[in-house]
mmCIF file with all atom_site columns, C-alpha atoms in Angstrom:
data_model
loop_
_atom_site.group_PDB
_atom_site.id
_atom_site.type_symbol
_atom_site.label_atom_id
_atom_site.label_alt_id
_atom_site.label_comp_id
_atom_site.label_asym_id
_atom_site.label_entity_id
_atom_site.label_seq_id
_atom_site.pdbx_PDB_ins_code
_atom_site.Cartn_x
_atom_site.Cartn_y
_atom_site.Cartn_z
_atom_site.occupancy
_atom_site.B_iso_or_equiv
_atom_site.pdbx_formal_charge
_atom_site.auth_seq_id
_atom_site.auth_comp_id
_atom_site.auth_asym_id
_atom_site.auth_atom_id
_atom_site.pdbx_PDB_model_num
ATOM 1   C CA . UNK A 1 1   ? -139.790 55.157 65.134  1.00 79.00 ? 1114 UNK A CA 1
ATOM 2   C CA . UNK A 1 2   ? -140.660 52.470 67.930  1.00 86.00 ? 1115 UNK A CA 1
ATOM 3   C CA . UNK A 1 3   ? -138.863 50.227 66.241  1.00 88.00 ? 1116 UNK A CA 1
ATOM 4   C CA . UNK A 1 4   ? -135.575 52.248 65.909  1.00 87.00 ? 1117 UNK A CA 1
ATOM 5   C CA . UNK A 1 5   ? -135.979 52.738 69.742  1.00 90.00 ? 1118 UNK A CA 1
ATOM 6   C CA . UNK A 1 6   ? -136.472 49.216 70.456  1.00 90.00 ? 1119 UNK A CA 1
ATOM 7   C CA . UNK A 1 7   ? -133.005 48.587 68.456  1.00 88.00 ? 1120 UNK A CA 1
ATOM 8   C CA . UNK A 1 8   ? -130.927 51.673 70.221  1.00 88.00 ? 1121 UNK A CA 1
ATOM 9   C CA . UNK A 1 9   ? -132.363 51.621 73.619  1.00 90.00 ? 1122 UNK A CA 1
ATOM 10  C CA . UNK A 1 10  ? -130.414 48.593 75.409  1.00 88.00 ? 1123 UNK A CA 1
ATOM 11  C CA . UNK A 1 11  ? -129.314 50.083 78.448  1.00 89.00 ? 1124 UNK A CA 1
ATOM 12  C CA . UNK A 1 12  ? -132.573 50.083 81.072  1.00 93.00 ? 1125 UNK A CA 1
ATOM 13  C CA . UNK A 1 13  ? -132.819 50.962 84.856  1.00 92.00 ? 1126 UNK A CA 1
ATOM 14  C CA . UNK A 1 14  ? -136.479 50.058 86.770  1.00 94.00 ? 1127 UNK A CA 1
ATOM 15  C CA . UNK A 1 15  ? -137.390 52.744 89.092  1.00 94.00 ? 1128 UNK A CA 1
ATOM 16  C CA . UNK A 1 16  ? -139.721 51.819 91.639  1.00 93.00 ? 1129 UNK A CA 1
ATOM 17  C CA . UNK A 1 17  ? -141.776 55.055 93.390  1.00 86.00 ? 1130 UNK A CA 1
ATOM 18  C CA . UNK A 1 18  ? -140.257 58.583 92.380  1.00 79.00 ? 1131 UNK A CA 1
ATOM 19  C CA . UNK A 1 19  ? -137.586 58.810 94.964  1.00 83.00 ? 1132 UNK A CA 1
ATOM 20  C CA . UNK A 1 20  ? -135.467 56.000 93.424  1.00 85.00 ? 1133 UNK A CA 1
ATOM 21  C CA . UNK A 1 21  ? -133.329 58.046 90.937  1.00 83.00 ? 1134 UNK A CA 1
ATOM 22  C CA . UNK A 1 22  ? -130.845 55.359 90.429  1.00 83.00 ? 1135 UNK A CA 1
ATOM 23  C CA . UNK A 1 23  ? -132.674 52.461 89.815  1.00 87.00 ? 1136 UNK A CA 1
ATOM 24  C CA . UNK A 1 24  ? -131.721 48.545 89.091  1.00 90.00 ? 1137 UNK A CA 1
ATOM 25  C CA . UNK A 1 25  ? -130.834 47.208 86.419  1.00 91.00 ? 1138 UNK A CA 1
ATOM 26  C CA . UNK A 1 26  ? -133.154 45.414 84.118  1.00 93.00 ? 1139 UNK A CA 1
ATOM 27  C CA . UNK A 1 27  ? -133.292 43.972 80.435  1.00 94.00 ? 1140 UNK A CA 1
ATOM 28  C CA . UNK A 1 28  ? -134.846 45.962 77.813  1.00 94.00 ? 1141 UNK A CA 1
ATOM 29  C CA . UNK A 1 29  ? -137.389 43.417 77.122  1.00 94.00 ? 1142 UNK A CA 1
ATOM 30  C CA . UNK A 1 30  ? -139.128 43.909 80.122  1.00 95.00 ? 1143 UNK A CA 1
ATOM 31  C CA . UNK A 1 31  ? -139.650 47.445 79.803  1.00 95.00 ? 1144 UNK A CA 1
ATOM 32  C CA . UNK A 1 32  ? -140.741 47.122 76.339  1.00 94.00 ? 1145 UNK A CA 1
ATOM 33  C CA . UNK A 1 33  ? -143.517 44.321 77.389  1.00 95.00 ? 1146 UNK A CA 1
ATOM 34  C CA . UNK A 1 34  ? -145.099 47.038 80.028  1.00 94.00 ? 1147 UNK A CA 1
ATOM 35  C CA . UNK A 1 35  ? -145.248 49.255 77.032  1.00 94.00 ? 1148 UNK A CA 1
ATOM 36  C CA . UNK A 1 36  ? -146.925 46.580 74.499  1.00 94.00 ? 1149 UNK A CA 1
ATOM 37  C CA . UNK A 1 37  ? -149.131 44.789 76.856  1.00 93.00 ? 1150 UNK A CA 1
ATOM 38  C CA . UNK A 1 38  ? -150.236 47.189 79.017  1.00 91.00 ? 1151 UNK A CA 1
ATOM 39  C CA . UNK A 1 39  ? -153.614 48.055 77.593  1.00 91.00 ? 1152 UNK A CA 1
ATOM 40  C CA . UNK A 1 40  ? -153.953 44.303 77.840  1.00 92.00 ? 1153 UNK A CA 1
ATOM 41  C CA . UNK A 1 41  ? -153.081 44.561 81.575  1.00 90.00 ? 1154 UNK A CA 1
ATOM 42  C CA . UNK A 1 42  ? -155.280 47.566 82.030  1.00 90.00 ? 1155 UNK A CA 1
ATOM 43  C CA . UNK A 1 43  ? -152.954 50.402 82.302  1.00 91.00 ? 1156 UNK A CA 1
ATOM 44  C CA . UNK A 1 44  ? -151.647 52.717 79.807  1.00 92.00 ? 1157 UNK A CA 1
ATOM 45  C CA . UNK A 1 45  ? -147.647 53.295 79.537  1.00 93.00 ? 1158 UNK A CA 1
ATOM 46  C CA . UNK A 1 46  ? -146.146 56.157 78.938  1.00 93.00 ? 1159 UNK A CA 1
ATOM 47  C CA . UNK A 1 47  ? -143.425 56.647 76.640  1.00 94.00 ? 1160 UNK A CA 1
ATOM 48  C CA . UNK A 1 48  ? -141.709 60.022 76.338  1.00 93.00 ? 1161 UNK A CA 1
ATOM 49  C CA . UNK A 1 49  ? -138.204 61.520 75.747  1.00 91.00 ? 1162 UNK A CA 1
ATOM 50  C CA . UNK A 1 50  ? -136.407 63.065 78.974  1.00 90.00 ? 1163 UNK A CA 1
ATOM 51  C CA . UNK A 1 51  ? -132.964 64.283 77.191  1.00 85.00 ? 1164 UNK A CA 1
ATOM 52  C CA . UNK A 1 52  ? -133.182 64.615 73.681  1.00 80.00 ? 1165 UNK A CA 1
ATOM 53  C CA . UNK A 1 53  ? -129.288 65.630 73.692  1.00 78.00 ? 1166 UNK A CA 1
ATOM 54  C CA . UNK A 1 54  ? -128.495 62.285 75.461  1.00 80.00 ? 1167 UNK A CA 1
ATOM 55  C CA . UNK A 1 55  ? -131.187 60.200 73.658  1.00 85.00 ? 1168 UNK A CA 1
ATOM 56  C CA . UNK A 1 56  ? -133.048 59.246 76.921  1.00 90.00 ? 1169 UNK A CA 1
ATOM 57  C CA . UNK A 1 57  ? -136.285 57.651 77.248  1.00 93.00 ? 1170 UNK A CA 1
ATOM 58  C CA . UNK A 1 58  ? -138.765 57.002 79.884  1.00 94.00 ? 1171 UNK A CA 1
ATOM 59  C CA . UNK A 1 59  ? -142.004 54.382 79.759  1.00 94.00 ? 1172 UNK A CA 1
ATOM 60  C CA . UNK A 1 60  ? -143.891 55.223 83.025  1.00 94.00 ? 1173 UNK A CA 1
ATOM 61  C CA . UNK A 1 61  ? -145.842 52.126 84.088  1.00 94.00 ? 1174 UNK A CA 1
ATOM 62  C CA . UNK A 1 62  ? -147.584 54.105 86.855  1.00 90.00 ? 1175 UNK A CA 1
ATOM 63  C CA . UNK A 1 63  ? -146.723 56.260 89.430  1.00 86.00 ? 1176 UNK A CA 1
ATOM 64  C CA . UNK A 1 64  ? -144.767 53.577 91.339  1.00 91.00 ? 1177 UNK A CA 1
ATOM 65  C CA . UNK A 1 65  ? -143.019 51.353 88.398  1.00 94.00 ? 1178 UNK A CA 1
ATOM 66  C CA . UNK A 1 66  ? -140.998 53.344 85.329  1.00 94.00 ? 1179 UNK A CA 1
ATOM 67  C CA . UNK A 1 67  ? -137.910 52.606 83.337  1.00 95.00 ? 1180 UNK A CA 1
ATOM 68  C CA . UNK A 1 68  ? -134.895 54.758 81.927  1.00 94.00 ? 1181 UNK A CA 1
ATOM 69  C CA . UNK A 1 69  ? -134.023 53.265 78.773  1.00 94.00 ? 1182 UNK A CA 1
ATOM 70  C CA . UNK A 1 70  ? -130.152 55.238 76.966  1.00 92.00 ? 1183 UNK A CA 1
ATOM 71  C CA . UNK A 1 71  ? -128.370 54.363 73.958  1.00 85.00 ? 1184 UNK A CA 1
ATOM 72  C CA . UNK A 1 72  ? -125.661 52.010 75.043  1.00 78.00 ? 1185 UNK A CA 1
ATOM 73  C CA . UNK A 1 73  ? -122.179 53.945 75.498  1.00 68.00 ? 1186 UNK A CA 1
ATOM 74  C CA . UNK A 1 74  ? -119.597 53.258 72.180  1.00 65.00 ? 1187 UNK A CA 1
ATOM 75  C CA . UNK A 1 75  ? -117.411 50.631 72.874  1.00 64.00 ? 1188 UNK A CA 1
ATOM 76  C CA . UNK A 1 76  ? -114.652 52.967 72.616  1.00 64.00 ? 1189 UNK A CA 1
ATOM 77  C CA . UNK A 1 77  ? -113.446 56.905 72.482  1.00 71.00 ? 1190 UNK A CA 1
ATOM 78  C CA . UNK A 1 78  ? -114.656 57.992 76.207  1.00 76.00 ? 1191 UNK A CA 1
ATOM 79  C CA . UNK A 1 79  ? -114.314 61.057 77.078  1.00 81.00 ? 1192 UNK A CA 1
ATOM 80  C CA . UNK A 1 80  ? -115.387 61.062 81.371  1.00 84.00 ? 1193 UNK A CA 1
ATOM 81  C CA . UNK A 1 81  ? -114.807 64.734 83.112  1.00 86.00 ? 1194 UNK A CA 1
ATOM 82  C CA . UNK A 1 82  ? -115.799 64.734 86.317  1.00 86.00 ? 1195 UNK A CA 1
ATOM 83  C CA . UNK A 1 83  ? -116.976 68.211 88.042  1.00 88.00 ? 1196 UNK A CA 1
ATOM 84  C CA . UNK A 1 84  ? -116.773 68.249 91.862  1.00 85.00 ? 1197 UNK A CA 1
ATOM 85  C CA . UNK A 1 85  ? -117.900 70.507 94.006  1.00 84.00 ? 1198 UNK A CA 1
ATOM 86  C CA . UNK A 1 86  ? -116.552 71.379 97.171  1.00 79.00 ? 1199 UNK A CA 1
ATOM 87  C CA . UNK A 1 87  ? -118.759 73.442 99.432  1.00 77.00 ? 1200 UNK A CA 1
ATOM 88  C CA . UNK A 1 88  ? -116.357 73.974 102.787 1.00 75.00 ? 1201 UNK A CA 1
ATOM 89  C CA . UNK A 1 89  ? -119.876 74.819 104.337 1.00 77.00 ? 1202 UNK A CA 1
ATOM 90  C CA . UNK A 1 90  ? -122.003 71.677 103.026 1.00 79.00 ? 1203 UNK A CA 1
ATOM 91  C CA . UNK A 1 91  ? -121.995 68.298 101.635 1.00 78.00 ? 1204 UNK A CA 1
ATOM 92  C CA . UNK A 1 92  ? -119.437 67.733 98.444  1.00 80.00 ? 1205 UNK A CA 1
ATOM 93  C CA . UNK A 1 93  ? -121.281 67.071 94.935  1.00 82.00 ? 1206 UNK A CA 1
ATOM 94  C CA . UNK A 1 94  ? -120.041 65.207 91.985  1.00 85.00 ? 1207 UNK A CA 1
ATOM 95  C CA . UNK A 1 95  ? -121.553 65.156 88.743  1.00 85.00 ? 1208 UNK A CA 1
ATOM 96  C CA . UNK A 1 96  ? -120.079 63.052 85.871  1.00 87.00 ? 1209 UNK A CA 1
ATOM 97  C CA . UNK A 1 97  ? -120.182 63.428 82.263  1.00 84.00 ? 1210 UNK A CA 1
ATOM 98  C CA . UNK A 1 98  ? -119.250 60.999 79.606  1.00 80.00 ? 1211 UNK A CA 1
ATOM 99  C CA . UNK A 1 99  ? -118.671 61.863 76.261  1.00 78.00 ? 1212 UNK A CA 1
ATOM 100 C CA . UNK A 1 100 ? -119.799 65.228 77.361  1.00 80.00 ? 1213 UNK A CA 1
ATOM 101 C CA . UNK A 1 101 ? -123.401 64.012 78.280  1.00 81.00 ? 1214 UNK A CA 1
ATOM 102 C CA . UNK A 1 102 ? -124.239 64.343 81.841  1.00 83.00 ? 1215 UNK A CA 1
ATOM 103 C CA . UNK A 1 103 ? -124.835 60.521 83.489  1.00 83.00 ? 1216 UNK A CA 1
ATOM 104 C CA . UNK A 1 104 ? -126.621 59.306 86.304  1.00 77.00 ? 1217 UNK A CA 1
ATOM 105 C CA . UNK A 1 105 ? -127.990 55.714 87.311  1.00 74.00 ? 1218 UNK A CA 1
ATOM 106 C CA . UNK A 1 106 ? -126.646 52.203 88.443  1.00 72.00 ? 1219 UNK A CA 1
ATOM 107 C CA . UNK A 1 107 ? -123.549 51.983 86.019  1.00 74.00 ? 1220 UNK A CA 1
ATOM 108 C CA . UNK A 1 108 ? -121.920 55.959 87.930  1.00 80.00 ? 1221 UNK A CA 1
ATOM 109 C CA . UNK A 1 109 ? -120.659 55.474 91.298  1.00 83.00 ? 1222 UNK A CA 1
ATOM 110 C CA . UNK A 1 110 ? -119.529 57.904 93.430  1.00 83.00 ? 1223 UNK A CA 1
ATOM 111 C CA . UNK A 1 111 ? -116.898 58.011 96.139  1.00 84.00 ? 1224 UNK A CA 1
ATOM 112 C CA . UNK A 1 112 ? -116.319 61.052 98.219  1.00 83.00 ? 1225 UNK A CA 1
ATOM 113 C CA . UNK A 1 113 ? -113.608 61.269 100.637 1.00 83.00 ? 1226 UNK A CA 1
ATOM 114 C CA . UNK A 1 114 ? -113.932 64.423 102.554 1.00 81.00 ? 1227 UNK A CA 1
ATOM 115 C CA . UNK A 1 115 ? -112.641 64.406 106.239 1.00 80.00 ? 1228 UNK A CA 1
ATOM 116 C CA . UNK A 1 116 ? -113.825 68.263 106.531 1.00 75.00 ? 1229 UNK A CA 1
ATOM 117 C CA . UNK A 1 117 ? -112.311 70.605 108.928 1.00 73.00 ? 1230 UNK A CA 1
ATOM 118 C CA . UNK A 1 118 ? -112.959 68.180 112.075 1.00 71.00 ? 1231 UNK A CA 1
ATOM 119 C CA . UNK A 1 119 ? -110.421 65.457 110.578 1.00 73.00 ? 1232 UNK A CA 1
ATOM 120 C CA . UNK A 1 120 ? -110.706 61.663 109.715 1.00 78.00 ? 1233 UNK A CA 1
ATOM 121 C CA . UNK A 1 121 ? -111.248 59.922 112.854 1.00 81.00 ? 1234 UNK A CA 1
ATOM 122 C CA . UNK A 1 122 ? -111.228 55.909 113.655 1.00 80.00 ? 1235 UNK A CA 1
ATOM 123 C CA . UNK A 1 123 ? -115.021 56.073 112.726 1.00 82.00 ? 1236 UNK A CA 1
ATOM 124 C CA . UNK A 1 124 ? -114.537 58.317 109.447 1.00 81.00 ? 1237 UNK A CA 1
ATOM 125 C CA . UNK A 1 125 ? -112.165 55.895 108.590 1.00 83.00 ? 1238 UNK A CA 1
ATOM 126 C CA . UNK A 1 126 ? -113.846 52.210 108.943 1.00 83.00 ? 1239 UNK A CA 1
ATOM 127 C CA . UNK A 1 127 ? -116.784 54.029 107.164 1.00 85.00 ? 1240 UNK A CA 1
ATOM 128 C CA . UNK A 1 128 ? -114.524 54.723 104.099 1.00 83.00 ? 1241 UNK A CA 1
ATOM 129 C CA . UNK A 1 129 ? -113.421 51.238 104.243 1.00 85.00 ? 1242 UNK A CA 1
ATOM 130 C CA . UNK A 1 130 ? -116.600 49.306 104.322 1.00 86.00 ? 1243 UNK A CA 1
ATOM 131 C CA . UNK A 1 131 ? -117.735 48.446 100.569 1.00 84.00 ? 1244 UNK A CA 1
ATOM 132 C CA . UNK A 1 132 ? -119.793 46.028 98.970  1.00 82.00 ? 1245 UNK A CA 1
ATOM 133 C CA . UNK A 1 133 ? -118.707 43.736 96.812  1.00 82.00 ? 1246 UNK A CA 1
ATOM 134 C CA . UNK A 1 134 ? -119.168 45.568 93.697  1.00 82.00 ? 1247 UNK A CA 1
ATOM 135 C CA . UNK A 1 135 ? -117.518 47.855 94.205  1.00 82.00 ? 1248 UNK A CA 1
ATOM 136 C CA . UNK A 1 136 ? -113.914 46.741 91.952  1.00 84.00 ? 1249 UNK A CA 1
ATOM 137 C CA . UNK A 1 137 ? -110.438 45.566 93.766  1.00 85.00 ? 1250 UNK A CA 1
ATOM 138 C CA . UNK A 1 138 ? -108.691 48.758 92.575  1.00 85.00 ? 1251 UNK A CA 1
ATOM 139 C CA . UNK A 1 139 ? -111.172 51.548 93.634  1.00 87.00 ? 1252 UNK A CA 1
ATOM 140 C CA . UNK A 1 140 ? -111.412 49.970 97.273  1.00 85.00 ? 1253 UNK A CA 1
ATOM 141 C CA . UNK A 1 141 ? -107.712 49.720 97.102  1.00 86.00 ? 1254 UNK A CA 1
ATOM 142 C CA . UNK A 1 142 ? -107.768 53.528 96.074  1.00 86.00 ? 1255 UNK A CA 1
ATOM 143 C CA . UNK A 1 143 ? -110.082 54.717 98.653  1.00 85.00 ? 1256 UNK A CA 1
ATOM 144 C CA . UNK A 1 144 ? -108.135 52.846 101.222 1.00 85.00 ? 1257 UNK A CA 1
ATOM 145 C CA . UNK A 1 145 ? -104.978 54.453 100.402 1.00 86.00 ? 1258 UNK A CA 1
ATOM 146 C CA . UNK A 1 146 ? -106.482 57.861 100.743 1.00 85.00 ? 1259 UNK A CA 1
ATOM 147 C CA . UNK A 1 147 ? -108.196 57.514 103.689 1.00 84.00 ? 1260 UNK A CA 1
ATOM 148 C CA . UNK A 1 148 ? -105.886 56.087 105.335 1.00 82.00 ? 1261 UNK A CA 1
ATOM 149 C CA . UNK A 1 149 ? -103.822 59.356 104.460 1.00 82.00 ? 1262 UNK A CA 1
ATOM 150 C CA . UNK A 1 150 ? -106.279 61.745 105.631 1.00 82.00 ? 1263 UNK A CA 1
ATOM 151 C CA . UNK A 1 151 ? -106.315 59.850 109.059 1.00 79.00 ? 1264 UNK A CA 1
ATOM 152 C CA . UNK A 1 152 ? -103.479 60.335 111.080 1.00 69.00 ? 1265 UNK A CA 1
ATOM 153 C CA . UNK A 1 153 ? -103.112 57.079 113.535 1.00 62.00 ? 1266 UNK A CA 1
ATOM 154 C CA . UNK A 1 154 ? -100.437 58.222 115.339 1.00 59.00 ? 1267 UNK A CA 1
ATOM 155 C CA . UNK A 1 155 ? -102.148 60.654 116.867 1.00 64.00 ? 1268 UNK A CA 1
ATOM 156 C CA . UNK A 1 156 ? -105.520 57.941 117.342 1.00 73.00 ? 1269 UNK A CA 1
ATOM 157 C CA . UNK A 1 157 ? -106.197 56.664 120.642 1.00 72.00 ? 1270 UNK A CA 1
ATOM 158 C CA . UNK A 1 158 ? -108.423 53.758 118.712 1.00 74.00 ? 1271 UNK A CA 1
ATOM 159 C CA . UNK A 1 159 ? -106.675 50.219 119.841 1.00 73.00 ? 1272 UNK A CA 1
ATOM 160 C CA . UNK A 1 160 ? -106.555 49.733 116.376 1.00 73.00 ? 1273 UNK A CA 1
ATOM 161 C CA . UNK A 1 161 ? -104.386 52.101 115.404 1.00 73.00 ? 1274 UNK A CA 1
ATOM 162 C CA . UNK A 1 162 ? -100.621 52.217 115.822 1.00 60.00 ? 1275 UNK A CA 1
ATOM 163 C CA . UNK A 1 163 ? -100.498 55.389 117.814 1.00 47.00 ? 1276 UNK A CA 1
#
């Protein structure tokens, strides 16, 4: 059984401490030596299944150092629905599903644009146009455009703007 797991389980996230949900990447070999050598090392790794549905695995190191190991998505035949919901009286959450299996971790970013009832501001909007650089050419170029709709410059007293 280990062995079929070593084989299907390529995709791997290290989570450091139990507040980092997404995690960093990391290659599979390195969660799999924790979970051979670790008696060696003087600890004992955990491995159990999270989401049997989604074929999801987790080797706890200890209570600061664990990994997320999935099944690496087909190369083709994605299916991605994304639910959002819009609370007028709190934050906005997304959730996104692929294939029809919920996913979370470093490969699902999420952009929210919500001005809310206040508007979209000169500050609301720099914020939405700040990005690092991984996030891809045509998202930024996305979230630009939409921003940009939401505020209205002519109306801005920003220097900035052409209002």
């Amino acid at each position: 059984m280990i062995a079929g797991l070593r084989t299907a389980l390529t995709q791997v996230t290290r989570h450091h401490g139990f507040r980092d949900l997404s995690g960093a990447p990391a290659p599979a070999a390195e969660a799999w030596d924790h979970f051979d050598n670790g008696p060696a090392r003087r600890y004992w790794p955990l491995l159990r299944e999270l989401d049997p549905r989604a074929g999801v695995y987790e080797i706890r190191v200890s209570g600061e150092l664990r990994y997320e190991l999935r099944r690496a998505a087909p190369a083709s035949g994605h299916r991605i629905d994304v639910v959002v919901d819009r609370d007028p009286d709190n934050e906005t959450d997304v959730t996104v599903y692929v294939n029809g299996v919920k996913t979370t971790g470093p490969d699902v970013q999420i952009h929210v644009l919500d001005p809310g009832r206040a508007g979209a501001d000169h500050e609301w909007l720099n914020d939405h146009l700040q990005h690092d650089d991984s996030v891809p050419v045509a998202v930024r170029s996305e979230i630009a455009l939409l921003a940009q709709s939401y505020h209205h410059s002519r109306n801005c007293a920003h220097p900035d703007c052409d209002g």
